[in-house]
mmCIF file of C-alpha atoms in Angstrom:
data_model
loop_
_atom_site.group_PDB
_atom_site.id
_atom_site.type_symbol
_atom_site.label_atom_id
_atom_site.label_comp_id
_atom_site.label_asym_id
_atom_site.label_seq_id
_atom_site.Cartn_x
_atom_site.Cartn_y
_atom_site.Cartn_z
ATOM 1 C CA PHE A 96 41.920 169.888 120.493
ATOM 2 C CA ALA A 97 41.667 168.419 117.431
ATOM 3 C CA LYS A 98 40.298 171.681 115.552
ATOM 4 C CA ASP A 99 43.674 173.654 116.953
ATOM 5 C CA LEU A 100 46.308 171.241 115.913
ATOM 6 C CA ASP A 101 47.766 170.819 112.578
ATOM 7 C CA VAL A 102 48.101 166.966 113.182
ATOM 8 C CA ILE A 103 46.917 164.622 115.988
ATOM 9 C CA GLY A 104 47.451 161.027 116.511
ATOM 10 C CA TRP A 105 47.457 158.084 118.941
ATOM 11 C CA ASP A 106 49.175 155.385 120.524
ATOM 12 C CA ALA A 107 48.467 152.307 118.682
ATOM 13 C CA TYR A 108 49.886 149.527 120.777
ATOM 14 C CA ARG A 109 47.561 146.526 120.917
ATOM 15 C CA GLY A 110 44.498 146.919 123.896
ATOM 16 C CA ALA A 111 45.720 150.604 124.002
ATOM 17 C CA ALA A 112 42.269 151.646 122.421
ATOM 18 C CA TYR A 113 40.138 149.291 125.259
ATOM 19 C CA SER A 114 41.943 146.840 127.054
ATOM 20 C CA ASN A 115 38.778 144.854 127.714
ATOM 21 C CA SER A 116 37.937 143.921 124.571
ATOM 22 C CA PRO A 117 37.506 140.696 122.549
ATOM 23 C CA SER A 118 39.227 142.185 119.941
ATOM 24 C CA LYS A 119 42.742 144.100 120.467
ATOM 25 C CA GLU A 120 43.117 144.743 116.668
ATOM 26 C CA GLY A 121 39.343 145.100 116.570
ATOM 27 C CA ALA A 122 39.257 148.086 118.931
ATOM 28 C CA SER A 123 42.423 150.134 117.531
ATOM 29 C CA ALA A 124 40.735 149.966 114.669
ATOM 30 C CA LEU A 125 37.773 152.080 115.985
ATOM 31 C CA GLY A 126 40.977 154.211 117.273
ATOM 32 C CA HIS A 127 42.094 154.848 113.758
ATOM 33 C CA ASP A 128 38.794 155.831 112.758
ATOM 34 C CA LEU A 129 38.057 157.903 116.151
ATOM 35 C CA TYR A 130 41.570 160.018 115.052
ATOM 36 C CA ARG A 131 40.639 160.079 111.549
ATOM 37 C CA CYS A 132 37.068 161.073 111.989
ATOM 38 C CA MET A 133 38.157 164.088 114.563
ATOM 39 C CA LYS A 134 39.319 166.147 111.398
ATOM 40 C CA GLN A 135 38.274 164.162 108.286
ATOM 41 C CA LYS A 136 42.146 164.203 107.505
ATOM 42 C CA PRO A 137 45.403 161.639 107.918
ATOM 43 C CA PHE A 138 46.820 160.961 111.495
ATOM 44 C CA TRP A 139 49.578 159.549 112.725
ATOM 45 C CA VAL A 140 50.421 156.565 114.623
ATOM 46 C CA LEU A 141 53.010 158.282 117.178
ATOM 47 C CA GLU A 142 53.981 154.863 118.398
ATOM 48 C CA THR A 143 53.582 151.638 118.435
ATOM 49 C CA ASP A 144 55.869 148.018 119.337
ATOM 50 C CA ALA A 145 58.838 147.346 117.794
ATOM 51 C CA ASP A 146 59.184 143.602 119.001
ATOM 52 C CA GLN A 147 57.203 140.697 118.304
ATOM 53 C CA ASN A 148 53.973 142.064 118.228
ATOM 54 C CA MET A 149 54.699 143.714 114.682
ATOM 55 C CA THR A 150 52.771 142.010 111.819
ATOM 56 C CA ALA A 151 52.152 142.808 108.628
ATOM 57 C CA ALA A 152 48.258 142.936 109.063
ATOM 58 C CA TYR A 153 48.445 145.743 112.189
ATOM 59 C CA THR A 154 50.710 147.772 110.651
ATOM 60 C CA ALA A 155 48.883 148.196 106.804
ATOM 61 C CA GLU A 156 45.465 148.708 108.909
ATOM 62 C CA MET A 157 46.319 151.776 110.670
ATOM 63 C CA ILE A 158 47.236 153.026 106.971
ATOM 64 C CA ALA A 159 44.022 151.850 105.232
ATOM 65 C CA HIS A 160 42.371 153.681 108.025
ATOM 66 C CA GLY A 161 44.227 156.634 107.874
ATOM 67 C CA ALA A 162 47.795 157.159 109.322
ATOM 68 C CA ALA A 163 50.052 159.560 107.240
ATOM 69 C CA GLY A 164 52.644 158.335 109.269
ATOM 70 C CA VAL A 165 53.381 154.959 111.480
ATOM 71 C CA MET A 166 56.472 155.507 114.080
ATOM 72 C CA PHE A 167 57.722 152.531 116.608
ATOM 73 C CA PHE A 168 58.557 153.429 120.140
ATOM 74 C CA HIS A 169 61.746 153.070 120.366
ATOM 75 C CA TYR A 170 63.995 153.487 117.411
ATOM 76 C CA ARG A 171 67.043 153.014 119.682
ATOM 77 C CA GLN A 172 67.039 151.385 123.544
ATOM 78 C CA HIS A 173 67.184 153.535 126.850
ATOM 79 C CA ARG A 174 70.172 152.719 128.657
ATOM 80 C CA ALA A 175 68.534 155.188 131.432
ATOM 81 C CA GLY A 176 65.520 156.249 132.918
ATOM 82 C CA ALA A 177 61.925 155.407 133.442
ATOM 83 C CA GLU A 178 61.654 153.143 130.029
ATOM 84 C CA GLN A 179 64.820 151.209 129.785
ATOM 85 C CA THR A 180 62.919 148.933 127.296
ATOM 86 C CA LEU A 181 64.451 146.547 124.982
ATOM 87 C CA ARG A 182 61.746 146.223 122.010
ATOM 88 C CA CYS A 183 63.439 148.641 119.513
ATOM 89 C CA LEU A 184 64.827 148.961 116.163
ATOM 90 C CA ALA A 185 68.616 148.905 117.199
ATOM 91 C CA ASP A 186 70.663 148.222 120.061
ATOM 92 C CA LEU A 187 72.200 150.043 123.100
ATOM 93 C CA HIS A 188 75.190 149.796 120.733
ATOM 94 C CA GLY A 189 72.736 151.780 118.212
ATOM 95 C CA ASP A 190 73.191 149.122 115.897
ATOM 96 C CA PRO A 191 70.206 148.288 113.644
ATOM 97 C CA VAL A 192 68.117 144.689 114.818
ATOM 98 C CA PRO A 193 68.061 143.203 111.444
ATOM 99 C CA GLU A 194 64.547 141.233 111.604
ATOM 100 C CA ARG A 195 62.587 144.463 112.980
ATOM 101 C CA VAL A 196 64.407 146.981 110.977
ATOM 102 C CA GLY A 197 63.791 144.864 108.026
ATOM 103 C CA PHE A 198 60.558 144.260 108.605
ATOM 104 C CA THR A 199 59.508 147.918 108.822
ATOM 105 C CA LYS A 200 62.007 147.919 105.331
ATOM 106 C CA THR A 201 59.246 145.403 104.167
ATOM 107 C CA ILE A 202 56.051 146.712 105.054
ATOM 108 C CA ALA A 203 57.135 150.085 103.784
ATOM 109 C CA ALA A 204 57.920 148.914 100.329
ATOM 110 C CA ARG A 205 54.092 147.062 99.769
ATOM 111 C CA PRO A 206 52.626 148.147 96.866
ATOM 112 C CA GLU A 207 49.533 147.997 98.445
ATOM 113 C CA LEU A 208 50.939 150.677 100.798
ATOM 114 C CA GLN A 209 52.396 153.519 97.824
ATOM 115 C CA GLU A 210 49.410 155.019 97.394
ATOM 116 C CA GLU A 211 49.424 159.156 98.547
ATOM 117 C CA LEU A 212 46.851 159.839 101.315
ATOM 118 C CA PRO A 213 44.642 162.388 99.971
ATOM 119 C CA GLU A 214 44.420 165.521 102.457
ATOM 120 C CA SER A 215 40.870 165.602 103.611
ATOM 121 C CA PHE A 216 38.597 162.006 103.260
ATOM 122 C CA PRO A 217 34.628 162.444 102.502
ATOM 123 C CA PRO A 218 32.490 160.262 104.914
ATOM 124 C CA ARG A 219 31.942 157.231 105.385
ATOM 125 C CA ALA A 220 28.292 155.897 104.131
ATOM 126 C CA ALA A 221 27.653 154.395 107.661
ATOM 127 C CA ALA A 222 29.083 155.750 110.978
ATOM 128 C CA ILE A 223 28.756 154.858 115.313
ATOM 129 C CA VAL A 224 28.390 157.540 117.332
ATOM 130 C CA TYR A 225 30.784 157.223 120.085
ATOM 131 C CA ASP A 226 30.133 159.992 123.041
ATOM 132 C CA TYR A 227 32.615 161.569 125.892
ATOM 133 C CA ASP A 228 29.558 162.096 128.167
ATOM 134 C CA CYS A 229 28.394 157.739 128.085
ATOM 135 C CA VAL A 230 31.902 157.398 129.242
ATOM 136 C CA HIS A 231 32.378 159.796 131.917
ATOM 137 C CA GLU A 232 28.892 158.966 132.979
ATOM 138 C CA GLN A 233 29.839 155.216 133.404
ATOM 139 C CA GLN A 234 32.645 155.893 135.363
ATOM 140 C CA ARG A 235 31.281 157.652 138.201
ATOM 141 C CA ARG A 236 27.787 155.504 137.948
ATOM 142 C CA PHE A 237 26.956 153.969 141.640
ATOM 143 C CA SER A 238 23.850 151.873 140.512
ATOM 144 C CA TYR A 239 24.130 148.416 142.025
ATOM 145 C CA PRO A 240 23.940 145.537 140.059
ATOM 146 C CA LYS A 241 26.326 147.491 137.451
ATOM 147 C CA PRO A 242 25.396 147.810 134.388
ATOM 148 C CA MET A 243 27.154 147.103 130.936
ATOM 149 C CA PRO A 244 30.071 149.216 130.854
ATOM 150 C CA TYR A 245 29.181 151.667 127.349
ATOM 151 C CA LEU A 246 32.569 150.639 125.343
ATOM 152 C CA ASP A 247 31.476 147.149 126.117
ATOM 153 C CA ALA A 248 27.932 147.160 124.197
ATOM 154 C CA LEU A 249 30.267 149.601 121.992
ATOM 155 C CA MET A 250 32.846 147.183 120.716
ATOM 156 C CA ARG A 251 29.673 144.508 120.408
ATOM 157 C CA MET A 252 28.431 146.927 117.635
ATOM 158 C CA TYR A 253 31.568 147.750 115.653
ATOM 159 C CA LEU A 254 33.602 144.487 115.661
ATOM 160 C CA PRO A 255 30.662 142.781 113.413
ATOM 161 C CA ALA A 256 30.692 146.121 111.514
ATOM 162 C CA TRP A 257 34.893 145.978 111.706
ATOM 163 C CA ARG A 258 35.153 142.334 110.650
ATOM 164 C CA GLY A 259 32.202 142.283 107.522
ATOM 165 C CA GLY A 260 33.636 145.134 106.168
ATOM 166 C CA LEU A 261 31.299 148.347 106.473
ATOM 167 C CA GLY A 262 33.804 150.481 107.056
ATOM 168 C CA LEU A 263 32.512 153.587 109.642
ATOM 169 C CA ASP A 264 33.494 156.708 110.638
ATOM 170 C CA VAL A 265 33.139 157.667 114.407
ATOM 171 C CA ILE A 266 30.857 161.013 114.853
ATOM 172 C CA ASP A 267 30.048 162.739 117.761
ATOM 173 C CA PRO A 268 26.230 163.823 118.902
ATOM 174 C CA ALA A 269 27.950 167.044 117.628
ATOM 175 C CA ASP A 270 28.136 165.902 114.337
ATOM 176 C CA ASP A 271 25.842 166.466 110.971
ATOM 177 C CA LEU A 272 24.163 163.353 110.517
ATOM 178 C CA SER A 273 23.135 164.339 106.968
ATOM 179 C CA ALA A 274 26.122 162.629 105.636
ATOM 180 C CA TYR A 275 25.570 159.190 105.959
ATOM 181 C CA SER A 276 22.552 156.567 105.202
ATOM 182 C CA LEU A 277 23.239 154.669 108.248
ATOM 183 C CA ILE A 278 23.907 155.574 112.609
ATOM 184 C CA LEU A 279 24.754 153.245 114.912
ATOM 185 C CA LEU A 280 24.047 154.169 118.315
ATOM 186 C CA PRO A 281 24.608 151.355 120.468
ATOM 187 C CA HIS A 282 23.818 152.060 124.414
ATOM 188 C CA HIS A 283 24.098 155.815 124.091
ATOM 189 C CA HIS A 284 22.614 155.943 127.951
ATOM 190 C CA VAL A 285 23.187 159.760 128.205
ATOM 191 C CA CYS A 286 20.839 161.268 125.713
ATOM 192 C CA THR A 287 20.220 164.943 125.617
ATOM 193 C CA GLU A 288 16.472 166.334 124.427
ATOM 194 C CA ALA A 289 18.379 167.612 121.531
ATOM 195 C CA PHE A 290 20.219 165.082 120.183
ATOM 196 C CA ALA A 291 16.874 163.120 120.262
ATOM 197 C CA ALA A 292 15.092 165.624 118.075
ATOM 198 C CA LYS A 293 18.523 165.690 115.733
ATOM 199 C CA LEU A 294 18.177 161.562 115.293
ATOM 200 C CA THR A 295 14.558 162.237 115.354
ATOM 201 C CA ALA A 296 14.819 164.175 111.888
ATOM 202 C CA TYR A 297 17.659 162.533 110.463
ATOM 203 C CA VAL A 298 15.180 159.095 110.567
ATOM 204 C CA ALA A 299 12.247 161.418 109.208
ATOM 205 C CA GLN A 300 14.242 162.970 106.514
ATOM 206 C CA GLY A 301 15.506 159.549 105.137
ATOM 207 C CA GLY A 302 18.114 158.068 107.546
ATOM 208 C CA ASN A 303 18.436 154.529 108.255
ATOM 209 C CA LEU A 304 19.004 154.082 112.798
ATOM 210 C CA PHE A 305 20.325 151.081 114.915
ATOM 211 C CA LEU A 306 19.971 151.399 118.329
ATOM 212 C CA THR A 307 20.870 148.976 121.094
ATOM 213 C CA ALA A 308 19.911 148.501 124.684
ATOM 214 C CA ARG A 309 20.009 151.221 127.462
ATOM 215 C CA THR A 310 19.988 154.085 125.339
ATOM 216 C CA CYS A 311 18.667 157.677 126.397
ATOM 217 C CA HIS A 312 18.289 156.362 130.067
ATOM 218 C CA LYS A 313 19.478 160.134 131.291
ATOM 219 C CA ASP A 314 19.788 163.727 130.387
ATOM 220 C CA GLU A 315 23.108 165.728 130.541
ATOM 221 C CA HIS A 316 23.189 166.396 134.189
ATOM 222 C CA GLY A 317 22.524 162.828 134.761
ATOM 223 C CA THR A 318 19.241 162.823 135.448
ATOM 224 C CA TYR A 319 16.711 159.895 134.340
ATOM 225 C CA HIS A 320 14.105 160.602 132.093
ATOM 226 C CA PRO A 321 10.655 160.191 133.148
ATOM 227 C CA HIS A 322 10.471 157.401 130.309
ATOM 228 C CA PHE A 323 13.643 155.744 129.374
ATOM 229 C CA TYR A 324 13.794 155.923 125.357
ATOM 230 C CA GLY A 325 10.794 159.004 125.761
ATOM 231 C CA PRO A 326 12.556 161.384 123.624
ATOM 232 C CA LEU A 327 13.007 158.987 121.179
ATOM 233 C CA LEU A 328 9.572 157.621 120.923
ATOM 234 C CA ASP A 329 8.232 158.424 117.706
ATOM 235 C CA LEU A 330 11.672 156.393 116.731
ATOM 236 C CA THR A 331 11.244 153.235 118.721
ATOM 237 C CA GLY A 332 7.437 153.013 119.472
ATOM 238 C CA ALA A 333 8.237 151.898 123.059
ATOM 239 C CA ILE A 334 9.688 152.615 126.281
ATOM 240 C CA ALA A 335 11.417 151.050 128.943
ATOM 241 C CA HIS A 336 10.730 151.306 132.885
ATOM 242 C CA GLU A 337 13.436 149.810 134.582
ATOM 243 C CA GLU A 338 17.148 148.905 133.896
ATOM 244 C CA THR A 339 16.611 145.262 133.787
ATOM 245 C CA ASP A 340 19.117 142.679 135.547
ATOM 246 C CA LEU A 341 18.931 138.790 133.887
ATOM 247 C CA LYS A 342 19.893 136.446 136.746
ATOM 248 C CA SER A 343 19.549 134.348 133.950
ATOM 249 C CA PRO A 344 20.519 134.458 130.286
ATOM 250 C CA THR A 345 17.907 134.222 127.671
ATOM 251 C CA ALA A 346 17.928 133.777 124.405
ATOM 252 C CA CYS A 347 16.151 135.318 120.830
ATOM 253 C CA ILE A 348 15.341 133.763 117.196
ATOM 254 C CA TRP A 349 14.683 136.147 113.953
ATOM 255 C CA ASP A 350 14.969 134.789 110.480
ATOM 256 C CA GLY A 351 15.625 131.710 111.402
ATOM 257 C CA GLN A 352 19.372 132.202 113.935
ATOM 258 C CA ARG A 353 19.436 132.058 117.195
ATOM 259 C CA HIS A 354 21.316 133.891 119.714
ATOM 260 C CA GLU A 355 22.193 132.512 122.953
ATOM 261 C CA GLY A 356 23.209 133.637 126.035
ATOM 262 C CA ILE A 357 21.956 136.862 126.365
ATOM 263 C CA LEU A 358 22.405 138.561 129.730
ATOM 264 C CA GLN A 359 21.914 142.346 129.330
ATOM 265 C CA ALA A 360 18.679 143.329 128.203
ATOM 266 C CA GLU A 361 15.596 145.358 129.135
ATOM 267 C CA THR A 362 11.890 145.432 129.252
ATOM 268 C CA LEU A 363 9.915 147.151 126.758
ATOM 269 C CA THR A 364 6.769 148.290 126.456
ATOM 270 C CA LEU A 365 5.017 149.216 122.663
ATOM 271 C CA THR A 366 3.712 152.463 122.384
ATOM 272 C CA GLY A 367 3.481 152.368 119.260
ATOM 273 C CA ASP A 368 2.720 150.450 115.918
ATOM 274 C CA SER A 369 6.461 149.227 115.650
ATOM 275 C CA GLU A 370 6.659 145.557 114.373
ATOM 276 C CA VAL A 371 8.335 143.046 116.320
ATOM 277 C CA LEU A 372 10.615 141.353 114.702
ATOM 278 C CA SER A 373 11.701 138.873 117.677
ATOM 279 C CA THR A 374 10.871 137.873 121.209
ATOM 280 C CA PHE A 375 12.924 136.758 124.073
ATOM 281 C CA GLU A 376 13.327 132.878 124.840
ATOM 282 C CA GLY A 377 13.670 132.203 127.980
ATOM 283 C CA GLY A 378 14.010 133.483 132.233
ATOM 284 C CA VAL A 379 12.499 136.679 133.174
ATOM 285 C CA LEU A 380 11.567 138.355 129.651
ATOM 286 C CA ASP A 381 10.648 135.383 128.509
ATOM 287 C CA GLY A 382 7.980 136.700 125.311
ATOM 288 C CA LYS A 383 9.057 140.368 125.838
ATOM 289 C CA PRO A 384 9.774 142.093 122.634
ATOM 290 C CA ALA A 385 13.353 141.508 121.451
ATOM 291 C CA LEU A 386 13.659 143.173 118.243
ATOM 292 C CA LEU A 387 11.404 146.047 116.656
ATOM 293 C CA HIS A 388 11.101 147.949 113.354
ATOM 294 C CA ARG A 389 9.495 150.971 113.051
ATOM 295 C CA ARG A 390 9.694 153.302 110.310
ATOM 296 C CA HIS A 391 9.805 157.073 110.554
ATOM 297 C CA GLY A 392 8.721 159.406 107.918
ATOM 298 C CA LYS A 393 11.210 158.704 105.242
ATOM 299 C CA GLY A 394 13.591 156.784 107.162
ATOM 300 C CA ARG A 395 13.403 153.642 109.469
ATOM 301 C CA CYS A 396 14.740 152.911 113.318
ATOM 302 C CA TRP A 397 15.933 149.066 114.635
ATOM 303 C CA PHE A 398 15.923 148.537 118.260
ATOM 304 C CA ALA A 399 17.311 145.656 120.156
ATOM 305 C CA ALA A 400 16.072 145.554 123.322
ATOM 306 C CA ALA A 401 19.915 143.760 123.751
ATOM 307 C CA SER A 402 23.345 144.547 123.662
ATOM 308 C CA HIS A 403 24.721 141.078 122.305
ATOM 309 C CA GLU A 404 27.372 140.877 119.342
ATOM 310 C CA SER A 405 25.918 138.192 117.296
ATOM 311 C CA LEU A 406 22.462 140.172 117.193
ATOM 312 C CA ASN A 407 24.285 142.978 115.829
ATOM 313 C CA ARG A 408 25.626 141.293 113.208
ATOM 314 C CA GLN A 409 22.533 139.611 111.789
ATOM 315 C CA VAL A 410 20.488 143.233 111.895
ATOM 316 C CA LEU A 411 24.080 144.872 110.263
ATOM 317 C CA GLU A 412 24.147 142.591 108.035
ATOM 318 C CA THR A 413 20.020 142.624 106.765
ATOM 319 C CA ILE A 414 20.452 146.549 107.051
ATOM 320 C CA CYS A 415 23.342 146.600 104.474
ATOM 321 C CA ARG A 416 22.097 144.205 102.459
ATOM 322 C CA GLU A 417 18.969 146.140 101.843
ATOM 323 C CA LEU A 418 20.713 149.552 101.830
ATOM 324 C CA ASP A 419 23.275 148.079 99.390
ATOM 325 C CA LEU A 420 25.872 148.759 102.031
ATOM 326 C CA PRO A 421 29.247 146.147 101.635
ATOM 327 C CA PHE A 422 29.157 143.403 104.457
ATOM 328 C CA VAL A 423 30.730 139.926 104.357
ATOM 329 C CA ASP A 424 29.710 137.226 106.031
ATOM 330 C CA HIS A 425 32.984 134.825 107.141
ATOM 331 C CA PRO A 426 33.443 133.278 110.167
ATOM 332 C CA HIS A 427 37.118 134.237 110.855
ATOM 333 C CA ALA A 428 36.913 136.093 114.322
ATOM 334 C CA ARG A 429 40.270 137.688 113.810
ATOM 335 C CA VAL A 430 40.269 138.511 110.430
ATOM 336 C CA ALA A 431 39.245 142.712 109.690
ATOM 337 C CA VAL A 432 37.278 143.474 105.934
ATOM 338 C CA LEU A 433 37.601 147.650 104.835
ATOM 339 C CA PRO A 434 36.733 149.378 102.200
ATOM 340 C CA HIS A 435 39.294 151.145 100.838
ATOM 341 C CA LEU A 436 38.882 154.808 101.300
ATOM 342 C CA SER A 437 39.157 156.220 98.039
ATOM 343 C CA ARG A 438 38.643 154.024 95.463
ATOM 344 C CA ASN A 439 36.861 150.937 94.717
ATOM 345 C CA ALA A 440 39.099 148.204 96.461
ATOM 346 C CA THR A 441 38.854 146.196 99.731
ATOM 347 C CA TRP A 442 41.398 145.323 102.384
ATOM 348 C CA ILE A 443 41.355 142.203 103.956
ATOM 349 C CA PHE A 444 43.627 141.930 107.630
ATOM 350 C CA ASN A 445 44.354 138.293 108.603
ATOM 351 C CA HIS A 446 45.115 138.873 112.573
ATOM 352 C CA SER A 447 45.034 135.136 113.173
ATOM 353 C CA ASN A 448 48.277 132.957 113.645
ATOM 354 C CA GLU A 449 46.495 130.504 110.527
ATOM 355 C CA PRO A 450 45.800 131.449 106.719
ATOM 356 C CA VAL A 451 42.286 132.337 105.422
ATOM 357 C CA GLU A 452 40.828 132.420 102.114
ATOM 358 C CA LEU A 453 38.135 135.295 101.944
ATOM 359 C CA LEU A 454 36.549 136.935 98.430
ATOM 360 C CA GLY A 455 39.131 133.721 96.555
ATOM 361 C CA HIS A 456 42.227 135.466 97.853
ATOM 362 C CA PRO A 457 44.424 133.438 100.265
ATOM 363 C CA ILE A 458 45.266 135.558 103.025
ATOM 364 C CA PRO A 459 48.982 133.908 104.719
ATOM 365 C CA ALA A 460 48.843 134.301 108.982
ATOM 366 C CA GLY A 461 49.207 137.805 110.024
ATOM 367 C CA ASP A 462 49.043 139.350 106.286
ATOM 368 C CA PHE A 463 47.190 141.833 104.129
ATOM 369 C CA ALA A 464 45.887 142.094 101.001
ATOM 370 C CA LEU A 465 44.380 144.873 99.090
ATOM 371 C CA ILE A 466 42.037 143.733 96.292
ATOM 372 C CA ASP A 467 40.862 145.962 93.612
ATOM 373 C CA LEU A 468 37.155 145.149 92.836
ATOM 374 C CA GLU A 469 37.586 146.414 89.078
ATOM 375 C CA ALA A 470 39.914 144.108 88.275
#
């Protein structure tokens, strides 16, 4: 639909993007990126909360990701109908609720939000692939045991990037890959031969790819490939033969960091000269490859045989350091860092209930800052 519409938008309530996400704010950020990238133009937030869920950080992050308009549901309370909500900017009489209207005025007046958005946005340096076919395939599956949901794995990749300040575009398999120095491919279960060839050519021409477990298992018809990862063999240098259900957790260590509690992983068989960076420790996968690295043409591929958030974070930080992409290492689960879309500055959003200090700047609870890196 986006191609035929002048403006697109979505209802950015906390949890609306994916209610099972461990971070509601992180899932909303993914939603913002998704809608911005549908047209690479500003989008609208058509609805969001007008009650106690409003914070400066949550509202400002919509604009930082590319929202040209933010509308609250509702302006005035409904006396009748299906949505007789009382969480509005004006009461049943039409009188403004002072604290809520005051909040919106305060946010609108913040100097960090006065810059006019461009008509279109250039691509980010990195992108994450989001595929509706993978969502649909997940919803219709009858296999047992049930594998990790695609959206869970997607969030396990997106959240470390969101917290660390690796700004991402959200792309579709049909999109052009050449603009990106790094592409993230988590749990891309449905992978066509054509998309596998496209990814292989992208890496051969100098691109960098990071993929995780349960990628390239089926084709567009829902039929299993003879070997999992077979169409991506030039990139992975490894195949898998079956989906592994771990009855007990395993772990892995890479470059001094230990990652515990891994329950979603698979057994890999090396078929080429891939470098084994880490192996699993404990459980049925003990000693099997956990993280691979392989060069192909002018580019490189990193391949995690698990879908695990802390392992993803370490791999992302390492890749970003090597490619000179932004990544901020900090311990705050509800603090996000985001490169400004059009100039040399960085946003920090503190979604937590406690003040934090990051990059030398104190950020009150629920607030945000825009830091000019050239100052």
